JSON list of C-alpha atoms in Angstrom, two decimals:
[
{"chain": "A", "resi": 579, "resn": "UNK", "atom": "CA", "xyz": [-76.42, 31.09, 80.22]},
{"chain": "A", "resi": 580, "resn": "UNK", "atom": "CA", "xyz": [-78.25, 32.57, 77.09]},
{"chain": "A", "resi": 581, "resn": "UNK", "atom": "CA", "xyz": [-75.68, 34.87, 77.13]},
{"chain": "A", "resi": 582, "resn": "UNK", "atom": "CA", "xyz": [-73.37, 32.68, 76.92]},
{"chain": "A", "resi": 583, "resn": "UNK", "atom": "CA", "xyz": [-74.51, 30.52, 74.67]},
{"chain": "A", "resi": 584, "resn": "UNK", "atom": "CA", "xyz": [-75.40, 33.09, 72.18]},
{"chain": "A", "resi": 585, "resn": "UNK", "atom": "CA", "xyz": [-71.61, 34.14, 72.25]},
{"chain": "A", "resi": 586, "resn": "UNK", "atom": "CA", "xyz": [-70.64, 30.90, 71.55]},
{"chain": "A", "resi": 587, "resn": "UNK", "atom": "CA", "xyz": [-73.30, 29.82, 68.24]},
{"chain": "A", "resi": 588, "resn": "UNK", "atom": "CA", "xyz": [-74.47, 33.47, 67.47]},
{"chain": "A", "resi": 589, "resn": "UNK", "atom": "CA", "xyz": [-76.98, 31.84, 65.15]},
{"chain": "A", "resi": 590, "resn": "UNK", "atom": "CA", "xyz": [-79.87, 30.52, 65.52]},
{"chain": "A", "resi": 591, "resn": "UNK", "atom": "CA", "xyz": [-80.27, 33.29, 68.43]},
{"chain": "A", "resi": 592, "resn": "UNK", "atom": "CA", "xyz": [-83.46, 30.97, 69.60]},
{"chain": "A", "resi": 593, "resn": "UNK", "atom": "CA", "xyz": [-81.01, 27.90, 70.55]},
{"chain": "A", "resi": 594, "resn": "UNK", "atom": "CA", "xyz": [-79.76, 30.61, 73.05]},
{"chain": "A", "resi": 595, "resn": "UNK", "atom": "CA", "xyz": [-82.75, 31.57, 75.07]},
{"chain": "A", "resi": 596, "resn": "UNK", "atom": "CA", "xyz": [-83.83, 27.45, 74.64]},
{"chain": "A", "resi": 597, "resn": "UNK", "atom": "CA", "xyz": [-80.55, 26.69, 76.45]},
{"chain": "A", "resi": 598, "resn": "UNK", "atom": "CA", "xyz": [-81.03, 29.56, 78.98]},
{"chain": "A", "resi": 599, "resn": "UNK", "atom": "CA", "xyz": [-84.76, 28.80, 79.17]},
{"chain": "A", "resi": 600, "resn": "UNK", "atom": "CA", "xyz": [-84.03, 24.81, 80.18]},
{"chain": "A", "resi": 601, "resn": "UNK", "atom": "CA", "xyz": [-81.12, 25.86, 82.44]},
{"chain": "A", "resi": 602, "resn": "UNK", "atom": "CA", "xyz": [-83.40, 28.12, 84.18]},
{"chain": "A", "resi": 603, "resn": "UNK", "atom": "CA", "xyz": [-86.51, 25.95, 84.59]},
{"chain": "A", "resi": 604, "resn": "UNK", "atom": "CA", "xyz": [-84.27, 22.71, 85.37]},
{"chain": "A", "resi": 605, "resn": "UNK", "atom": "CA", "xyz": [-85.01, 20.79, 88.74]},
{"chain": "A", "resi": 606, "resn": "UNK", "atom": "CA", "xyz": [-81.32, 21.49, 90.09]},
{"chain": "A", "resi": 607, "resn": "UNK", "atom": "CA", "xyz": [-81.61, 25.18, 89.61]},
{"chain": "A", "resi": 608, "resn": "UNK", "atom": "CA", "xyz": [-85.33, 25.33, 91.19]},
{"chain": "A", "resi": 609, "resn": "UNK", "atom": "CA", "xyz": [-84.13, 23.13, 93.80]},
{"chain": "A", "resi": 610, "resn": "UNK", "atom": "CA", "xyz": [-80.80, 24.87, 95.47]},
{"chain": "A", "resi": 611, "resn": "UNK", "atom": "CA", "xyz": [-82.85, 27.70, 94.91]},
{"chain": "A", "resi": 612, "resn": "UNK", "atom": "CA", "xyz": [-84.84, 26.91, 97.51]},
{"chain": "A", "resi": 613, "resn": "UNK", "atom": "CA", "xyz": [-82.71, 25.61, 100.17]},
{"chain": "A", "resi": 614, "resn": "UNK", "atom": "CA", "xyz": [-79.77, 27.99, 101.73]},
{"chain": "A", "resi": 615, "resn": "UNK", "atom": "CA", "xyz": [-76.92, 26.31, 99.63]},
{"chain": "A", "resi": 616, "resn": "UNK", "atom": "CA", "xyz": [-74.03, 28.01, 97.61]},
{"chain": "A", "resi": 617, "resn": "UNK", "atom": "CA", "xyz": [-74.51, 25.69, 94.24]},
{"chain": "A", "resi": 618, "resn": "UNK", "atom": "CA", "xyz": [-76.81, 28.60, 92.78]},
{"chain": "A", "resi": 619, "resn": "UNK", "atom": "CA", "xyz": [-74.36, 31.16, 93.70]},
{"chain": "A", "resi": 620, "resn": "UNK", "atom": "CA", "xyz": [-71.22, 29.30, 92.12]},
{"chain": "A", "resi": 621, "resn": "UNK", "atom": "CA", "xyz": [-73.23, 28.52, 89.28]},
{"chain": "A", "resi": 622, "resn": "UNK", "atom": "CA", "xyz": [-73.67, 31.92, 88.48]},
{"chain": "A", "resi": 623, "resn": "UNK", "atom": "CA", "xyz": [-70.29, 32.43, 89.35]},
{"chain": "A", "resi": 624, "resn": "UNK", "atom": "CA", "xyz": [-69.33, 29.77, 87.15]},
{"chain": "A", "resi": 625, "resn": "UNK", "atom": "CA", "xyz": [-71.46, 31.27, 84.52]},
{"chain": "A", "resi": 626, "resn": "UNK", "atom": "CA", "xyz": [-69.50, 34.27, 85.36]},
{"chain": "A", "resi": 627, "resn": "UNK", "atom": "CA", "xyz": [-66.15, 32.61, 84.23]},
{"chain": "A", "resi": 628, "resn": "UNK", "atom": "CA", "xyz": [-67.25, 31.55, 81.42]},
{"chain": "A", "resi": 629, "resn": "UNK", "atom": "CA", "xyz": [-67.88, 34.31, 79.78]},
{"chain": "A", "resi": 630, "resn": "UNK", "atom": "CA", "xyz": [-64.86, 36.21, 80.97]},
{"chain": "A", "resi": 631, "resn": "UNK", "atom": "CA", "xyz": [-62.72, 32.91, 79.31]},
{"chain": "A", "resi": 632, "resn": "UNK", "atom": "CA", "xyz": [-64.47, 33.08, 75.94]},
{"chain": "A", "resi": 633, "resn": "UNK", "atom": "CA", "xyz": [-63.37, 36.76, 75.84]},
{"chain": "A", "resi": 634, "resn": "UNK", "atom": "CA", "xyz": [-59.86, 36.11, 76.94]},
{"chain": "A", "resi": 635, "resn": "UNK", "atom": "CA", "xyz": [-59.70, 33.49, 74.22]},
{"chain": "A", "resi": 636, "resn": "UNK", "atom": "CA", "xyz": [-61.36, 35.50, 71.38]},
{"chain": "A", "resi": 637, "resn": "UNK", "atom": "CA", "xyz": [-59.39, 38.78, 72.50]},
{"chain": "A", "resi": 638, "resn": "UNK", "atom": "CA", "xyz": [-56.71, 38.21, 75.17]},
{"chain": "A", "resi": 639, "resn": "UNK", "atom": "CA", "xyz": [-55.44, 40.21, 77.28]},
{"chain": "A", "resi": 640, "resn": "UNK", "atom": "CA", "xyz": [-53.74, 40.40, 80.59]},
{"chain": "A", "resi": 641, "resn": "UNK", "atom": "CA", "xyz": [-56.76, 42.58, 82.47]},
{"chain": "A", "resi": 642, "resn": "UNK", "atom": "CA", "xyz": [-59.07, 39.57, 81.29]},
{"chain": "A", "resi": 643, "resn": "UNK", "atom": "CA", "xyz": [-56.73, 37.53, 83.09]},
{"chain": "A", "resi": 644, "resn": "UNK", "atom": "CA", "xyz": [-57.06, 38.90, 86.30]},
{"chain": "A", "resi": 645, "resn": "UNK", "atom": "CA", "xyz": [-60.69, 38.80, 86.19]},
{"chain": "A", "resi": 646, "resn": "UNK", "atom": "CA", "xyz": [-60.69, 34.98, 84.99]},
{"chain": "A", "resi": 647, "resn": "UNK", "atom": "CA", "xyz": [-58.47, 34.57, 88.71]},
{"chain": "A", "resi": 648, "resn": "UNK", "atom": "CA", "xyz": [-60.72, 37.22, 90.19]},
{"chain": "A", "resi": 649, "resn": "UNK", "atom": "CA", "xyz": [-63.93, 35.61, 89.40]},
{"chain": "A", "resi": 650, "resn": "UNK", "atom": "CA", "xyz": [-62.56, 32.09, 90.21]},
{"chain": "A", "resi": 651, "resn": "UNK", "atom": "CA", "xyz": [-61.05, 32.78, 93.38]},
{"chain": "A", "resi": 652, "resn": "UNK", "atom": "CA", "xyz": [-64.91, 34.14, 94.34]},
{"chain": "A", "resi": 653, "resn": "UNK", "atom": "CA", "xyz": [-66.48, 30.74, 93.38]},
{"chain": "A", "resi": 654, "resn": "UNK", "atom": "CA", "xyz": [-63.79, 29.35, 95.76]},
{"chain": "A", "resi": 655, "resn": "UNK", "atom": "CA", "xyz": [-65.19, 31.21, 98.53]},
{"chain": "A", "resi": 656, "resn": "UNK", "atom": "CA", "xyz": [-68.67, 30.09, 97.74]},
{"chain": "A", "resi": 657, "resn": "UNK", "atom": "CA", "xyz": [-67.71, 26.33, 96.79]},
{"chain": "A", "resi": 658, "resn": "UNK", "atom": "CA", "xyz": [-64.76, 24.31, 96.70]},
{"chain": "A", "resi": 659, "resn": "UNK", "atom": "CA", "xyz": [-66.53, 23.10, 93.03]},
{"chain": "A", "resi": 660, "resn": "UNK", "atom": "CA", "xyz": [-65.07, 26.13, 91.83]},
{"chain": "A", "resi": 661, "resn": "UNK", "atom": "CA", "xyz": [-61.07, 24.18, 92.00]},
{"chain": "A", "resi": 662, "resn": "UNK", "atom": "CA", "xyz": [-62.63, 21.55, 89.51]},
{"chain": "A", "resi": 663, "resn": "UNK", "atom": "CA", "xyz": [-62.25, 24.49, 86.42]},
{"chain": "A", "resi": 664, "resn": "UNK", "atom": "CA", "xyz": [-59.05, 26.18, 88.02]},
{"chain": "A", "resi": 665, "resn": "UNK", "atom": "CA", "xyz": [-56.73, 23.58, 86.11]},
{"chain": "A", "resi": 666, "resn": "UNK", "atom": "CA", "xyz": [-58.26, 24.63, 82.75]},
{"chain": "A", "resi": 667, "resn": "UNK", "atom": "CA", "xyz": [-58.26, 27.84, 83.15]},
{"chain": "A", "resi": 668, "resn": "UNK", "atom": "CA", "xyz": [-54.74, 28.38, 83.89]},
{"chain": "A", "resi": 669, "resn": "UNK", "atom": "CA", "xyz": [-53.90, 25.59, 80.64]},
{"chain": "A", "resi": 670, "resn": "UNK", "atom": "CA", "xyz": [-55.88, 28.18, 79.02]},
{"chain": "A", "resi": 671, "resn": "UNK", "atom": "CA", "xyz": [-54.01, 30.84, 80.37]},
{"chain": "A", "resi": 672, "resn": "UNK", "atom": "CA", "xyz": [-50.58, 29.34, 79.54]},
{"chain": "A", "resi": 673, "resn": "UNK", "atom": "CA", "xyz": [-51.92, 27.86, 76.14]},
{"chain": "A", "resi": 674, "resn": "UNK", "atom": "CA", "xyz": [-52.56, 31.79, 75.43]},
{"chain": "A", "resi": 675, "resn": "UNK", "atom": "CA", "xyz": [-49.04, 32.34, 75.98]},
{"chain": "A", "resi": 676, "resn": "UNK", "atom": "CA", "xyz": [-47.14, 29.56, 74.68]},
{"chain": "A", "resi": 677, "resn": "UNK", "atom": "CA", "xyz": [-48.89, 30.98, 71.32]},
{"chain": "A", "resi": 678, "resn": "UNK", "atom": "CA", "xyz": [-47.74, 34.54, 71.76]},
{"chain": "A", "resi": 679, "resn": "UNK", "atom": "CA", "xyz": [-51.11, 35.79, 71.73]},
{"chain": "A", "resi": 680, "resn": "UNK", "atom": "CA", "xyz": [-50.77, 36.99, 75.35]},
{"chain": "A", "resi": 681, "resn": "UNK", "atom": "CA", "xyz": [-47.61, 37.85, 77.33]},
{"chain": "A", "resi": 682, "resn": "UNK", "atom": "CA", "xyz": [-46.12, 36.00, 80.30]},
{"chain": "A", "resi": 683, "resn": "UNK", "atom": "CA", "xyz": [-47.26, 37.92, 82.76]},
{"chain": "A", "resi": 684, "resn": "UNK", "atom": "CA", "xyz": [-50.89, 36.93, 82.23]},
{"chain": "A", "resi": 685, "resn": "UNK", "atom": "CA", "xyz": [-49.64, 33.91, 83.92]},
{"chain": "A", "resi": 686, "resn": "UNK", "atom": "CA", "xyz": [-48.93, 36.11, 87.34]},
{"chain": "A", "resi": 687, "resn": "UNK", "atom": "CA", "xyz": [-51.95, 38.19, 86.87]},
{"chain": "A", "resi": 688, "resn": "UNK", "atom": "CA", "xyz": [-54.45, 35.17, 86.87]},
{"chain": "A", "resi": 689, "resn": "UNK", "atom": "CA", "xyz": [-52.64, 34.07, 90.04]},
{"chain": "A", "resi": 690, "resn": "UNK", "atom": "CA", "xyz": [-53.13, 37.65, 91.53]},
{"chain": "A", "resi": 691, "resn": "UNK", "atom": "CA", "xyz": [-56.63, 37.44, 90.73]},
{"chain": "A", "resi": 692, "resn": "UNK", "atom": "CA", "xyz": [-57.07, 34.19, 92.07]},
{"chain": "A", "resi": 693, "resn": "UNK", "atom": "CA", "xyz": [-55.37, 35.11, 95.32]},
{"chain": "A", "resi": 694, "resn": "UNK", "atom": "CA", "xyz": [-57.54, 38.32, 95.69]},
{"chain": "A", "resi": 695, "resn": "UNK", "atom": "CA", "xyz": [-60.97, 36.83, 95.23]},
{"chain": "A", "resi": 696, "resn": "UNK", "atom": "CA", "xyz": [-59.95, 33.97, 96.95]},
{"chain": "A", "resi": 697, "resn": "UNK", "atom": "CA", "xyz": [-58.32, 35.57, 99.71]},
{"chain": "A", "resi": 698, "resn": "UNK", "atom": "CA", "xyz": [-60.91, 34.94, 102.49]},
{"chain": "A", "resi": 699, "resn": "UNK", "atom": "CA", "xyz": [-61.46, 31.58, 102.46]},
{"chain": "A", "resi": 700, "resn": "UNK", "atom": "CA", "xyz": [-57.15, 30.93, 101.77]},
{"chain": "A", "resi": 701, "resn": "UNK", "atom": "CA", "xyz": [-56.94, 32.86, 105.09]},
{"chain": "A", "resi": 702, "resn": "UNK", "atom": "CA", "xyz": [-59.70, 30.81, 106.52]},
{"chain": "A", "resi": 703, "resn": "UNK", "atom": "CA", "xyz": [-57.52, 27.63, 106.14]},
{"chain": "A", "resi": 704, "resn": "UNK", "atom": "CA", "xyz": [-54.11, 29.73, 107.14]},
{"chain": "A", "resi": 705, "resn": "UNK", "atom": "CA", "xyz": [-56.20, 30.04, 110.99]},
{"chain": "A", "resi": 706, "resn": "UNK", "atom": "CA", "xyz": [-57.17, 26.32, 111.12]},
{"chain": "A", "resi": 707, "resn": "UNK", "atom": "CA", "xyz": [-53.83, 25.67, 109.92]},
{"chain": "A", "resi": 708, "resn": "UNK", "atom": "CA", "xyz": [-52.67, 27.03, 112.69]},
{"chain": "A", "resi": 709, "resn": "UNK", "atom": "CA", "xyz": [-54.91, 25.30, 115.37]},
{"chain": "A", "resi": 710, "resn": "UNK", "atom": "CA", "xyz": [-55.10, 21.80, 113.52]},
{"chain": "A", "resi": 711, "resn": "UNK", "atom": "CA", "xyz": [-52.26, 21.93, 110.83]},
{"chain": "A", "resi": 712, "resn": "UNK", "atom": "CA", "xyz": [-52.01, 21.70, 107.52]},
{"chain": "A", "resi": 713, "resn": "UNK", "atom": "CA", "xyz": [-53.33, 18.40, 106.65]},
{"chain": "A", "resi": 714, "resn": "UNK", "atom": "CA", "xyz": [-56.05, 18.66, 108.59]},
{"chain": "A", "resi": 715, "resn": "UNK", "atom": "CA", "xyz": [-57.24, 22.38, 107.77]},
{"chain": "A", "resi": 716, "resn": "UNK", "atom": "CA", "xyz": [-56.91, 21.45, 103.77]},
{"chain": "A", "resi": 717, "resn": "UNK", "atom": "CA", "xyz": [-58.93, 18.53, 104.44]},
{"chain": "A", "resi": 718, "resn": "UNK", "atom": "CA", "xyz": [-61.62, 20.27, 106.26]},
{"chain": "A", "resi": 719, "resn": "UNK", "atom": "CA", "xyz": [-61.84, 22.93, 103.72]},
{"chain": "A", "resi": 720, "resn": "UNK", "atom": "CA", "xyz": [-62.13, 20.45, 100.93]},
{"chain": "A", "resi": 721, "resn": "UNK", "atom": "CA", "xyz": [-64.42, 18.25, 102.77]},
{"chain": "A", "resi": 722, "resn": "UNK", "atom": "CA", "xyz": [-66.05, 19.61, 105.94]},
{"chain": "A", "resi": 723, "resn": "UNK", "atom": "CA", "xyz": [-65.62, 17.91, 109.06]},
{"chain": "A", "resi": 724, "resn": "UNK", "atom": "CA", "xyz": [-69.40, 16.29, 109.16]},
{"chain": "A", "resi": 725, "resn": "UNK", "atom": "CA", "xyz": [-68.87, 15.40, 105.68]},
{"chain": "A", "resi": 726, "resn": "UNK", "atom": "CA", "xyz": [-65.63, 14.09, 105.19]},
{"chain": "A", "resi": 727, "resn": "UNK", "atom": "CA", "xyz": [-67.04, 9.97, 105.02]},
{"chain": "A", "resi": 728, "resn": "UNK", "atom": "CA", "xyz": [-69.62, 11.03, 102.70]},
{"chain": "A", "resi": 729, "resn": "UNK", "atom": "CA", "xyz": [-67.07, 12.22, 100.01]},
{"chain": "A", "resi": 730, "resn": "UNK", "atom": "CA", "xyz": [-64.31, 10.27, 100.26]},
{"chain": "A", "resi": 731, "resn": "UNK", "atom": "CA", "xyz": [-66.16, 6.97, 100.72]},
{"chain": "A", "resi": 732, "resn": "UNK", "atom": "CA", "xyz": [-65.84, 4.62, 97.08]},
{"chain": "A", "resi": 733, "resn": "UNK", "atom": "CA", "xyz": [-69.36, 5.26, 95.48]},
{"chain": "A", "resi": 734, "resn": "UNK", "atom": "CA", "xyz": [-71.70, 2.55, 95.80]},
{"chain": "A", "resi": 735, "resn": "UNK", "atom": "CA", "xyz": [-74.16, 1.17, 93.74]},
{"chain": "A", "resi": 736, "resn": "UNK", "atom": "CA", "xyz": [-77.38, 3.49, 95.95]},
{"chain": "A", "resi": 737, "resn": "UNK", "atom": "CA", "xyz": [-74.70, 6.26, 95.28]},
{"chain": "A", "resi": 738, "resn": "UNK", "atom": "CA", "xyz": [-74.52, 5.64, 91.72]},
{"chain": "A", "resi": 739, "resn": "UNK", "atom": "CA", "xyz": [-78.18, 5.17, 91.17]},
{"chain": "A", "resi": 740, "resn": "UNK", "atom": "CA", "xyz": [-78.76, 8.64, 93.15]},
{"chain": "A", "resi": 741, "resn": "UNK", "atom": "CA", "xyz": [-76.47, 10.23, 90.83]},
{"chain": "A", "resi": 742, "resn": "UNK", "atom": "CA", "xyz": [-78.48, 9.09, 87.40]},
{"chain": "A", "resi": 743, "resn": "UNK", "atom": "CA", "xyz": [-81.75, 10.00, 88.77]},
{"chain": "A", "resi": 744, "resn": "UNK", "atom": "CA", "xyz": [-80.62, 13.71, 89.77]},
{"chain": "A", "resi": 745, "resn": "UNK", "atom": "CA", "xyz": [-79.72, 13.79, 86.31]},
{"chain": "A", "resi": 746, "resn": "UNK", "atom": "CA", "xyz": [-82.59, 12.11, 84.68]},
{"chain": "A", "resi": 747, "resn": "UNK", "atom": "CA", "xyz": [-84.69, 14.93, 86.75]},
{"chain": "A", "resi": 748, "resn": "UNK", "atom": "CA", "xyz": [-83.01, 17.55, 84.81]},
{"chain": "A", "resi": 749, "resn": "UNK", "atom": "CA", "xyz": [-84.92, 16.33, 81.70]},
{"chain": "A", "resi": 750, "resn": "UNK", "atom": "CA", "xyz": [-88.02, 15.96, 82.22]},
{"chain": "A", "resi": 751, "resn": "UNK", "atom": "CA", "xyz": [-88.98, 18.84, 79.38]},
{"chain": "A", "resi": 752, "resn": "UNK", "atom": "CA", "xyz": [-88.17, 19.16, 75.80]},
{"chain": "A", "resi": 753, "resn": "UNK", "atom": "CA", "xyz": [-84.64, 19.28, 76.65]},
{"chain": "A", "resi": 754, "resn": "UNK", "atom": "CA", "xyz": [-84.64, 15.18, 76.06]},
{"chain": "A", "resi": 755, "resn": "UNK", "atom": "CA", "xyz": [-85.82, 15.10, 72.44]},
{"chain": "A", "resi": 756, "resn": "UNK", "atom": "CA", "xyz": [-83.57, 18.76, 71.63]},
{"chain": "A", "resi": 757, "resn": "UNK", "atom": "CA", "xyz": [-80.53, 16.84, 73.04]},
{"chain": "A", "resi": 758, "resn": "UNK", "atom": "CA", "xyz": [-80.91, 14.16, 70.28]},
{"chain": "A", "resi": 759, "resn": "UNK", "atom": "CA", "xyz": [-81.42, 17.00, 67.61]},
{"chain": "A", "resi": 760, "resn": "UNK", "atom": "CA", "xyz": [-77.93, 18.80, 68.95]},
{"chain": "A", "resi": 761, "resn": "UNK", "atom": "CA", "xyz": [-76.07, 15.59, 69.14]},
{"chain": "A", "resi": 762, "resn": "UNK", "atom": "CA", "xyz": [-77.15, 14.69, 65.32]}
]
């Protein structure tokens, strides 16, 4: 994430390891670090994607591409979070394009990639699709079959209220009072 950051606003360097620094120390992070859960993977995956789409923006080519799909078809296979940034990504990709600034082809290549690092979990839901059918093998891999009430139910207001608190624990540090000073 410092990384990251520091790509993005080379200067002051310190607002990069203060970004990494609260990423790394945040309550979410410590806390799907200690239970067996895939959010800590996929957000280093995420992480991951990130940093190969700055470079495919700032210098873009069709390899980068690939490994935009690559890496995003891996965070499908740890989360199904990871189809929340596909639709960018491939805007991005075809953005690129529409601009000249990257051939056609890109377009195909991200797809490859995708399909590649994806390709486990894709045939994963080809199987069930083939026990259960289609419907009902895209539902389970978007939802799970003991959670499928909990995500599709309409929010209510203990849901809501859940939600702001696992946020408000994320700032509990200087990252409060810094917040106000990057939004200014």
């Amino acid at each position: 994430v410092a990384l990251l950051v520091r790509r993005l606003v080379p200067r002051p360097a310190a607002a990069a390891w203060i970004a990494g620094g609260f990423f790394g120390l945040s309550h979410t992070m410590w806390w799907e670090s200690t239970i067996v859960e895939s959010q800590a993977v996929h957000a280093a995956l995420f992480t991951a994607c990130l940093h190969a789409l700055v470079s495919l923006v700032r210098r873009p080519q069709g390899l980068m591409a690939f490994l935009l799909g690559l890496l995003a078809g891996l965070a499908l296979m740890v989360h199904d979070l990871a189809l929340l940034a596909l639709p960018a990504y491939g805007l991005t990709v075809i953005y690129l394009c529409a601009k000249r600034r990257l051939g056609w082809s890109a377009v195909a290549l991200l797809i490859v990639g995708w399909l590649i690092g994806a390709g486990g979990f894709l045939a994963m839901v080809a199987q069930k699709a083939g026990e259960v059918g289609l419907t009902a093998a895209v539902s389970s891999a978007l939802f799970g079959d003991s959670w499928r009430g909990d995500v599709t139910a309409a929010p209510g207001a203990t849901t809501v209220g859940k939600g702001c608190a696992y946020v408000l624990l994320n700032f509990p540090n200087l990252a409060l009072p810094l917040m106000a000073v990057g939004v200014w």
